[in-house]
Tab-separated table of C-alpha atoms in Angstrom:
chain	number	residue	atom	x	y	z
A	15	MET	CA	3.219	55.438	-16.429
A	16	PRO	CA	2.401	51.867	-18.011
A	17	LYS	CA	5.083	49.670	-19.802
A	18	TYR	CA	3.485	47.847	-22.309
A	19	ILE	CA	6.918	46.140	-23.824
A	20	ASN	CA	8.575	44.300	-20.921
A	21	SER	CA	10.702	41.439	-23.010
A	22	LYS	CA	12.371	40.968	-26.520
A	23	SER	CA	9.406	38.885	-27.245
A	24	ASP	CA	6.814	42.232	-26.618
A	25	LEU	CA	8.842	44.071	-28.760
A	26	GLU	CA	8.655	41.445	-31.368
A	27	GLU	CA	4.841	40.922	-31.271
A	28	CYS	CA	4.403	44.428	-30.972
A	29	LEU	CA	6.224	45.139	-34.576
A	30	LYS	CA	4.674	42.380	-36.055
A	31	ILE	CA	0.861	43.705	-35.162
A	32	GLU	CA	2.165	47.069	-36.137
A	33	LEU	CA	4.499	47.095	-38.576
A	34	GLY	CA	2.833	44.054	-40.432
A	35	GLY	CA	2.497	45.329	-44.164
A	36	LEU	CA	4.016	48.602	-43.726
A	37	GLY	CA	8.181	47.571	-43.765
A	38	GLY	CA	8.572	45.768	-46.935
A	39	VAL	CA	11.964	45.806	-49.265
A	40	LEU	CA	11.416	49.270	-49.067
A	41	GLN	CA	12.830	49.647	-45.047
A	42	TYR	CA	16.108	48.716	-46.044
A	43	VAL	CA	16.255	51.606	-48.744
A	44	PRO	CA	18.306	55.074	-47.702
A	45	ILE	CA	15.881	57.476	-48.693
A	46	ILE	CA	12.159	57.888	-47.719
A	47	ILE	CA	10.433	57.257	-50.847
A	48	SER	CA	6.858	56.331	-49.724
A	49	GLU	CA	4.727	57.288	-46.749
A	50	HIS	CA	5.076	53.549	-45.511
A	51	GLN	CA	8.555	54.075	-45.416
A	52	LEU	CA	8.325	56.893	-43.044
A	53	LYS	CA	5.566	55.606	-40.942
A	54	PHE	CA	7.848	52.003	-40.392
A	55	LYS	CA	10.354	54.125	-39.091
A	56	ILE	CA	8.508	56.174	-36.855
A	57	ILE	CA	6.908	53.009	-35.383
A	58	ASN	CA	9.863	50.818	-35.425
A	59	ASN	CA	12.046	53.346	-33.695
A	60	LEU	CA	9.364	54.134	-31.463
A	61	ARG	CA	8.825	50.622	-29.800
A	62	ARG	CA	12.363	50.022	-29.379
A	63	TRP	CA	13.401	53.174	-27.440
A	64	GLU	CA	10.354	51.972	-24.981
A	65	TYR	CA	11.764	48.291	-25.114
A	66	HIS	CA	15.278	49.539	-24.029
A	67	ILE	CA	14.053	52.072	-21.556
A	68	ASN	CA	11.890	49.157	-19.823
A	69	MET	CA	14.683	47.411	-19.851
A	70	ASN	CA	17.048	49.247	-18.710
A	71	HIS	CA	19.723	49.578	-21.496
A	72	SER	CA	20.703	53.335	-20.924
A	73	PHE	CA	22.965	53.342	-23.911
A	74	ARG	CA	20.412	51.464	-26.261
A	75	ALA	CA	17.688	54.006	-25.076
A	76	LYS	CA	19.497	57.173	-25.725
A	77	TRP	CA	20.106	55.625	-29.509
A	78	TYR	CA	16.568	54.669	-30.034
A	79	ARG	CA	15.961	58.655	-28.502
A	80	ILE	CA	17.916	60.279	-31.146
A	81	TRP	CA	16.452	57.991	-34.107
A	82	SER	CA	12.644	58.273	-32.879
A	83	GLY	CA	13.538	61.865	-32.400
A	84	TYR	CA	14.618	62.449	-36.264
A	85	TRP	CA	11.963	60.474	-38.007
A	86	GLN	CA	9.308	61.782	-36.091
A	87	THR	CA	10.457	65.575	-36.637
A	88	LYS	CA	10.655	64.774	-40.114
A	89	ALA	CA	7.136	63.994	-39.769
A	90	GLY	CA	5.756	66.308	-37.546
A	91	MET	CA	5.005	64.494	-34.823
A	92	ILE	CA	5.083	63.977	-30.746
A	93	ILE	CA	4.627	60.443	-29.296
A	94	PRO	CA	6.577	59.674	-26.351
A	95	PRO	CA	7.298	56.426	-25.033
A	96	ASN	CA	5.263	54.145	-23.248
A	97	VAL	CA	2.144	56.377	-24.062
A	98	VAL	CA	0.356	54.263	-26.496
A	99	ASP	CA	-0.436	50.265	-25.764
A	100	VAL	CA	0.110	47.863	-28.601
A	101	GLY	CA	-1.408	48.297	-32.020
A	102	LEU	CA	-0.682	51.723	-32.819
A	103	SER	CA	-1.743	52.598	-36.168
A	104	ILE	CA	-0.691	56.158	-37.826
A	105	ALA	CA	-3.346	56.749	-40.720
A	106	HIS	CA	-1.125	59.175	-42.052
A	107	VAL	CA	1.782	61.472	-41.666
A	108	GLY	CA	1.773	64.444	-40.233
A	109	PRO	CA	1.538	66.720	-36.918
A	110	ILE	CA	0.546	64.356	-34.176
A	111	ILE	CA	1.148	65.720	-30.669
A	112	ILE	CA	0.839	63.306	-27.736
A	113	ASN	CA	0.903	64.190	-24.335
A	114	GLN	CA	3.887	62.329	-22.227
A	115	HIS	CA	1.321	61.753	-18.893
A	116	CYS	CA	-1.450	60.698	-21.608
A	117	THR	CA	-2.586	56.624	-21.467
A	118	ILE	CA	-3.814	55.345	-24.566
A	119	GLY	CA	-5.214	51.541	-25.059
A	120	LYS	CA	-5.107	49.007	-27.450
A	121	ARG	CA	-5.556	49.032	-31.649
A	122	CYS	CA	-5.973	53.208	-31.637
A	123	ARG	CA	-5.623	54.557	-34.892
A	124	ILE	CA	-4.558	58.156	-35.207
A	125	HIS	CA	-4.917	60.872	-37.760
A	126	VAL	CA	-3.110	63.755	-38.941
A	127	GLY	CA	-3.639	66.744	-36.931
A	128	VAL	CA	-4.321	65.197	-33.661
A	129	ASN	CA	-3.763	66.793	-30.534
A	130	ILE	CA	-4.190	64.966	-27.112
A	131	GLY	CA	-3.200	66.803	-24.099
A	132	ALA	CA	-3.298	68.465	-20.841
A	133	ASN	CA	-5.550	71.162	-19.509
A	134	ARG	CA	-4.088	72.819	-17.079
A	135	GLU	CA	-2.025	70.708	-14.823
A	136	ASN	CA	0.458	68.658	-17.046
A	137	ALA	CA	0.858	65.881	-14.654
A	138	PRO	CA	0.083	62.206	-14.335
A	139	GLY	CA	-3.495	61.234	-13.984
A	140	LYS	CA	-4.724	64.905	-15.251
A	141	CYS	CA	-4.595	63.848	-18.781
A	142	PRO	CA	-6.733	61.581	-21.140
A	143	ARG	CA	-6.868	58.318	-20.783
A	144	ILE	CA	-8.260	56.544	-24.164
A	145	GLY	CA	-9.658	53.218	-23.990
A	146	ASP	CA	-8.865	49.925	-26.356
A	147	ASP	CA	-10.416	50.016	-30.223
A	148	VAL	CA	-10.729	53.961	-30.054
A	149	TYR	CA	-10.460	55.615	-33.544
A	150	ILE	CA	-9.305	59.515	-33.877
A	151	GLY	CA	-10.248	61.174	-36.704
A	152	PRO	CA	-8.225	63.875	-38.364
A	153	GLY	CA	-8.128	67.289	-36.715
A	154	ALA	CA	-9.564	65.634	-33.430
A	155	LYS	CA	-8.152	67.562	-29.900
A	156	ILE	CA	-8.873	65.697	-26.783
A	157	PHE	CA	-7.232	67.413	-23.767
A	158	GLY	CA	-8.193	67.761	-19.929
A	159	ASN	CA	-8.754	64.929	-16.812
A	160	ILE	CA	-11.071	62.808	-18.972
A	161	ASP	CA	-11.754	59.149	-19.789
A	162	ILE	CA	-12.499	58.187	-23.686
A	163	ALA	CA	-14.591	54.748	-23.262
A	164	ASP	CA	-13.281	51.518	-25.447
A	165	GLY	CA	-14.098	51.183	-29.004
A	166	CYS	CA	-15.458	55.199	-29.489
A	167	LYS	CA	-14.786	56.851	-32.880
A	168	ILE	CA	-13.901	60.783	-32.411
A	169	GLY	CA	-15.202	62.491	-35.517
A	170	ALA	CA	-13.029	64.999	-37.774
A	171	ASN	CA	-12.127	68.246	-35.685
A	172	ALA	CA	-14.053	67.242	-32.769
A	173	VAL	CA	-12.965	68.919	-29.204
A	174	VAL	CA	-13.357	66.588	-26.975
A	175	ASN	CA	-13.299	68.173	-23.266
A	176	GLN	CA	-15.268	65.980	-21.160
A	177	SER	CA	-15.484	61.846	-20.048
A	178	PHE	CA	-17.284	59.458	-22.345
A	179	TYR	CA	-17.994	56.226	-20.644
A	180	ASN	CA	-20.698	54.883	-22.907
A	181	THR	CA	-18.599	51.991	-25.168
A	182	ASN	CA	-18.780	52.024	-29.090
A	183	LYS	CA	-20.480	55.751	-29.697
A	184	VAL	CA	-19.251	58.226	-31.980
A	185	LEU	CA	-18.298	61.663	-30.610
A	186	VAL	CA	-18.481	64.758	-32.709
A	187	GLY	CA	-18.883	68.178	-32.469
A	188	VAL	CA	-17.398	71.637	-30.526
A	189	PRO	CA	-17.736	70.707	-27.707
A	190	ALA	CA	-18.215	66.555	-28.682
A	191	VAL	CA	-21.203	64.844	-27.741
A	192	GLU	CA	-22.372	61.487	-28.446
A	193	LYS	CA	-24.316	60.539	-31.343
């Protein structure tokens, strides 16, 4: 499992990239009153959990695991630590499920209703490997031992169950094909 956040400076840079315009003054309000505030809580706690896991801070890792789980449950999400590289962008709050053995590259944008998981074998190397700068549209399903190249755009409700190695392609349909 890759470790994307290996130092305090990595954590700060990651949070600066991902939370640039999300938090603001609302991050200090104890009641969730906006979607941006909830996305801030989800990403902030996920990245801090990853940092403390990777730095072997067991007590703090458990603390952020609890808070990350709390905020993800409120939003109906399951995003395990050390799966998504720096630049995660969640378009809207809603059900997003990602298998713990997947690998997702930098600057990935994920919409609501996305499911990224295993086919039959739930093991490292048997789940999707998604490249950098990939856009995953609402309701997309990605599963199996597959690779998706950098810069691909996966359309709404597409079912991707085979590898696509050509960069910057649009994948649409059930099953997905290149356009």
